[in-house]
Each structure stands twice: as C-alpha cells, then as structure tokens.
C-alpha cells in the first residue's frame, strides 16, 4: 500500500490536471475568465479518470514565469477552480502551487486534498533566482489547519534548477525523511517532461525505505516498466497530453494505453 487513499494498490499513478494560467499571471486569459479555467480542467479530469488513473493532482504549470510566493488573486482562483471541479472527482486528489510550499498546503488543506507536492527542502540556483523553500513553515501550517492527515510529497531535486547542496541525492532524500518528516520522496528530471536520471531514482529507492518514492517527471509508456521496477509510483503530466506536449489538452487515448500497460505491472 502506497497511501491509505490508494487502497491496496502497490503502485500508484498520479495524473496532472494542469489549470490554465491564473489571474495575475502574464498568460492569463482575462476574456475567458475563471469559468474557462474550470471548464478546461474539468474536461481533462474526465479524460484522466476515464482512462483509469489512481489520483489527480491540480497544478498551475501555466503560470509562467514562475514565482516563489503565490499572489492573493492566484491563490484564490486556484482554490475556486479546485472546489468547482471536486464534484466530478471519483479518485483522490492533490494540489501543487508552483513553487510555493505554503500556498500548496493552504489550498490543499481547505479544499480537502489528500496530498500536496512541492520543493520543500534544499537550496537551489534556478531560472527564478535563488530558491530557498520554507519546509518548517509549510509543515506548521498543515498542522495549524488541522490537516496532519494530508501527505506532503517532497520533490527532492527541483526542475529548472541546480542544487547548491552537493550531498548525493540519496543522502538528501534520506535526510528529508529524517529531519523534515517527508511523507514521500519524488525524483525529477532537469525540466518538466524529461525523465529522472535512472541511477538517481535507483539510488533513492534503495536508500529510502520508510516512505514511498515516486518518479516525478518524464514517465511514459516506454519507461514505465523500468520506473515501476524501482519506485512505488509516478506523477505523469506531459505524456498524457496531445502529441506529448505539456501545454496541450489531455489525450484520452494516450491515458488509456498507458494505464492498460500499468495494469499488467501491478
């Protein structure tokens, strides 16, 4: 069992539901407004569920260029989109507000999410500047909001960034579990849609035994067998999109083909 919300599944697939650019973002479609955001992500959610994914994670990948602290208008909008989409959900869901741990926890807590994902620990040089997340603040916010049951998934090696902590990735992962009480460890590639280094994923899986380990980026129908030979789960977004393009809508046939393969592996 990965988490209680997944029942007795030994391997779990979390699918991304990418919300369109939120208010305050340069790419926000003001003409379409909040209703277009809701309608678009609702269509993706229905395709993902019809294909058989185990969970949905709402994310604001379209809010480029990314920021480290969520704005009031974008936090409010993302909360509203998740709340409006909840009646459609037949699987557990999570939240990730890029790249703000506290906003992720806040939105997840009030909407009833089963889990949140973020960069919670470490120090990185990134496209957005010096990246120094506040894990302690996020964990305390979760407790203060009465949601200690909500799992915190630690993305241990940030996309679009280089870790200034030169300890081996497996040691950083083990340390995050020990010192920061991670509920799961996620291993990423260098950028959205690109797979994690196989040796990195293997080392983390062999070192971290107390919590699940997920492959966080670049998982596809060609590498899922290798991924599931090591990890307890994966997060997948880009491969489920039309033409494998991160910014496109979900392709229902891609989801179904992928999940049919997954069912043979568990």
XYZ file of C-alpha atoms in Angstrom:
266
model
C 0.000 0.000 0.000
C 1.396 3.393 -1.016
C -1.041 5.605 0.950
C -4.403 4.839 2.530
C -6.210 6.859 -0.142
C -4.963 4.443 -2.829
C -6.488 1.393 -1.169
C -4.449 -1.792 -1.607
C -2.549 -0.648 -4.722
C 1.178 -1.333 -4.517
C 1.962 1.035 -7.417
C 0.161 4.335 -7.953
C -0.243 6.710 -10.907
C -0.932 10.358 -10.082
C -2.038 12.300 -13.169
C -1.591 16.036 -13.543
C -4.577 18.288 -14.221
C -2.895 21.455 -15.434
C -5.016 24.526 -14.753
C -4.714 27.371 -17.261
C -2.788 30.497 -16.322
C -4.336 32.035 -13.205
C -5.275 35.699 -12.621
C -2.137 37.757 -12.100
C -0.081 35.590 -14.469
C 1.079 37.162 -17.761
C -0.573 34.325 -19.730
C -3.975 34.641 -18.013
C -6.923 34.699 -20.439
C -8.998 37.512 -18.980
C -11.667 37.131 -21.668
C -12.300 33.524 -20.732
C -12.032 34.266 -17.033
C -12.455 31.802 -14.205
C -15.150 29.805 -15.978
C -12.818 28.881 -18.846
C -10.227 27.660 -16.338
C -12.855 25.456 -14.703
C -14.272 24.133 -17.978
C -10.858 23.282 -19.457
C -9.525 21.448 -16.427
C -12.853 19.635 -15.952
C -12.546 18.148 -19.448
C -9.013 16.962 -18.670
C -10.105 15.464 -15.352
C -12.874 13.458 -17.004
C -10.460 12.039 -19.607
C -7.905 11.121 -16.945
C -10.485 9.351 -14.797
C -11.993 7.524 -17.767
C -8.511 6.239 -18.552
C -8.172 4.736 -15.080
C -5.607 6.884 -13.251
C -5.357 6.434 -9.493
C -5.349 10.105 -8.475
C -5.461 13.636 -9.858
C -3.084 16.454 -8.933
C -4.108 20.007 -9.756
C -1.175 22.216 -10.732
C -0.589 25.721 -12.060
C 2.091 24.798 -14.615
C 0.783 27.508 -16.942
C 1.696 30.344 -14.554
C 4.951 31.121 -16.341
C 7.276 32.729 -15.460
C 7.087 31.014 -12.096
C 7.296 32.678 -8.690
C 8.276 31.552 -5.195
C 5.342 33.211 -3.422
C 1.753 32.928 -4.552
C -0.281 36.097 -5.090
C -3.657 36.535 -3.350
C -5.563 36.571 -6.646
C -3.924 33.407 -7.992
C -4.304 31.508 -4.711
C -7.983 32.469 -4.538
C -8.535 31.493 -8.180
C -6.810 28.126 -7.889
C -8.820 27.347 -4.765
C -12.029 28.225 -6.618
C -11.104 26.039 -9.616
C -10.317 23.033 -7.441
C -13.525 23.474 -5.443
C -15.608 23.775 -8.616
C -14.051 20.613 -10.060
C -14.337 18.469 -6.913
C -17.884 17.198 -7.649
C -16.501 15.487 -10.765
C -13.802 13.584 -8.899
C -14.037 9.840 -8.362
C -10.412 9.434 -7.251
C -8.271 11.091 -4.552
C -6.736 14.434 -5.449
C -3.756 16.581 -4.589
C -2.573 20.144 -5.140
C 0.679 21.789 -6.212
C 1.070 25.562 -6.449
C 4.410 26.206 -8.177
C 6.743 26.970 -6.453
C 5.271 27.913 -3.097
C 5.046 25.272 -0.339
C 2.816 27.375 1.903
C 0.325 28.172 -0.870
C 0.245 24.494 -1.851
C -0.510 23.458 1.730
C -3.099 26.197 2.197
C -5.020 25.363 -0.992
C -4.768 21.632 -0.346
C -5.915 21.924 3.238
C -9.035 23.995 2.593
C -10.126 22.020 -0.482
C -9.764 18.627 1.208
C -6.809 17.343 -0.797
C -5.260 14.007 0.165
C -1.745 15.221 -0.655
C 0.339 18.174 -1.792
C 3.572 18.238 -3.789
C 6.332 20.828 -3.712
C 10.010 21.580 -3.285
C 10.034 21.653 0.500
C 13.747 21.331 1.285
C 17.114 22.313 -0.152
C 18.813 25.328 -1.670
C 18.906 25.819 -5.438
C 20.197 28.163 -8.116
C 17.294 28.331 -10.570
C 15.776 30.105 -13.551
C 13.773 32.101 -10.997
C 16.777 33.038 -8.851
C 17.947 31.685 -5.502
C 15.450 29.085 -4.334
C 15.127 28.537 -0.576
C 11.838 26.857 0.412
C 10.317 27.001 3.899
C 9.604 23.409 4.883
C 9.154 24.237 8.557
C 6.567 26.889 7.776
C 4.640 24.568 5.441
C 4.574 21.708 7.968
C 3.411 24.023 10.732
C 0.702 25.480 8.509
C -0.565 21.976 7.757
C -0.765 21.262 11.487
C -2.382 24.623 12.283
C -5.042 23.997 9.634
C -5.854 20.632 11.203
C -4.711 18.603 8.188
C -1.928 16.430 9.540
C -3.529 13.632 7.519
C -2.688 15.407 4.243
C 0.501 13.890 2.822
C 3.418 16.120 1.861
C 5.249 14.824 -1.227
C 8.807 16.173 -1.335
C 10.196 16.837 -4.817
C 13.832 16.367 -3.851
C 15.596 17.710 -6.959
C 13.965 20.778 -8.428
C 13.250 21.196 -12.125
C 14.698 24.295 -13.770
C 17.344 24.410 -11.055
C 20.688 23.173 -9.749
C 21.119 22.037 -6.171
C 23.715 24.004 -4.226
C 23.732 21.157 -1.707
C 26.353 18.825 -3.107
C 25.484 15.805 -0.988
C 24.470 12.784 -3.091
C 20.778 12.845 -3.967
C 20.080 9.665 -1.981
C 21.519 11.253 1.144
C 19.472 14.405 0.635
C 16.364 12.253 0.252
C 17.112 10.251 3.391
C 17.810 13.458 5.287
C 14.478 14.966 4.183
C 12.637 11.980 5.629
C 14.614 12.097 8.872
C 14.764 15.847 9.537
C 11.716 17.180 7.684
C 9.272 14.261 8.058
C 8.614 13.791 4.332
C 5.631 11.548 3.590
C 7.035 10.616 0.179
C 10.090 11.415 -1.927
C 9.810 12.415 -5.594
C 12.738 12.269 -8.023
C 12.646 14.584 -11.044
C 14.452 15.220 -14.290
C 16.027 18.583 -15.164
C 12.845 20.027 -16.668
C 9.137 19.243 -16.971
C 8.548 16.262 -19.242
C 12.110 14.926 -19.056
C 12.763 11.723 -17.079
C 14.771 11.491 -13.909
C 18.250 10.051 -14.179
C 17.769 6.292 -13.749
C 20.724 5.968 -11.403
C 19.341 8.795 -9.236
C 15.951 7.110 -8.998
C 17.511 3.748 -8.230
C 19.806 5.140 -5.518
C 16.946 6.969 -3.817
C 14.693 3.891 -3.956
C 17.422 1.718 -2.465
C 18.226 4.245 0.282
C 14.768 5.448 1.320
C 12.811 2.577 2.846
C 10.467 4.332 5.278
C 8.263 6.213 2.779
C 7.192 5.737 -0.864
C 9.404 7.004 -3.700
C 7.830 8.353 -6.912
C 9.276 9.228 -10.309
C 8.112 12.795 -10.770
C 8.797 13.756 -14.403
C 9.228 12.221 -17.840
C 7.393 8.959 -17.194
C 5.938 7.463 -20.370
C 4.679 4.212 -21.854
C 8.201 3.204 -22.888
C 9.868 3.570 -19.475
C 7.073 2.772 -17.022
C 8.232 -0.851 -16.637
C 11.678 0.306 -15.544
C 10.199 3.002 -13.288
C 7.852 0.569 -11.541
C 10.656 -1.942 -11.076
C 12.122 0.620 -8.666
C 9.545 3.167 -7.498
C 6.183 2.849 -5.728
C 4.523 5.298 -8.067
C 4.797 8.088 -10.584
C 3.443 11.530 -11.338
C 2.636 11.971 -15.018
C 1.524 15.001 -16.994
C 3.257 15.603 -20.316
C 2.906 12.053 -21.698
C -0.876 12.220 -21.288
C -1.179 15.337 -23.451
C -1.966 15.557 -27.165
C 1.290 14.943 -29.082
C 3.112 14.666 -25.755
C 3.143 18.471 -25.462
C 2.908 19.768 -21.876
C 0.723 22.724 -22.848
C -1.899 20.748 -24.785
C -5.123 19.215 -23.528
C -5.219 15.622 -22.268
C -5.368 12.890 -24.905
C -7.808 10.219 -23.677
C -6.292 7.502 -25.877
C -2.789 8.112 -24.503
C -4.121 7.800 -20.952
C -5.936 4.548 -21.706
C -2.951 2.946 -23.468
C -0.628 3.886 -20.604
C -2.947 2.632 -17.877
C -3.524 -0.639 -19.738
C 0.233 -1.228 -19.504
C 0.259 -0.226 -15.833
C -2.419 -2.812 -15.037
C -0.094 -5.548 -16.304
C 2.608 -4.387 -13.888
C 0.674 -4.479 -10.619
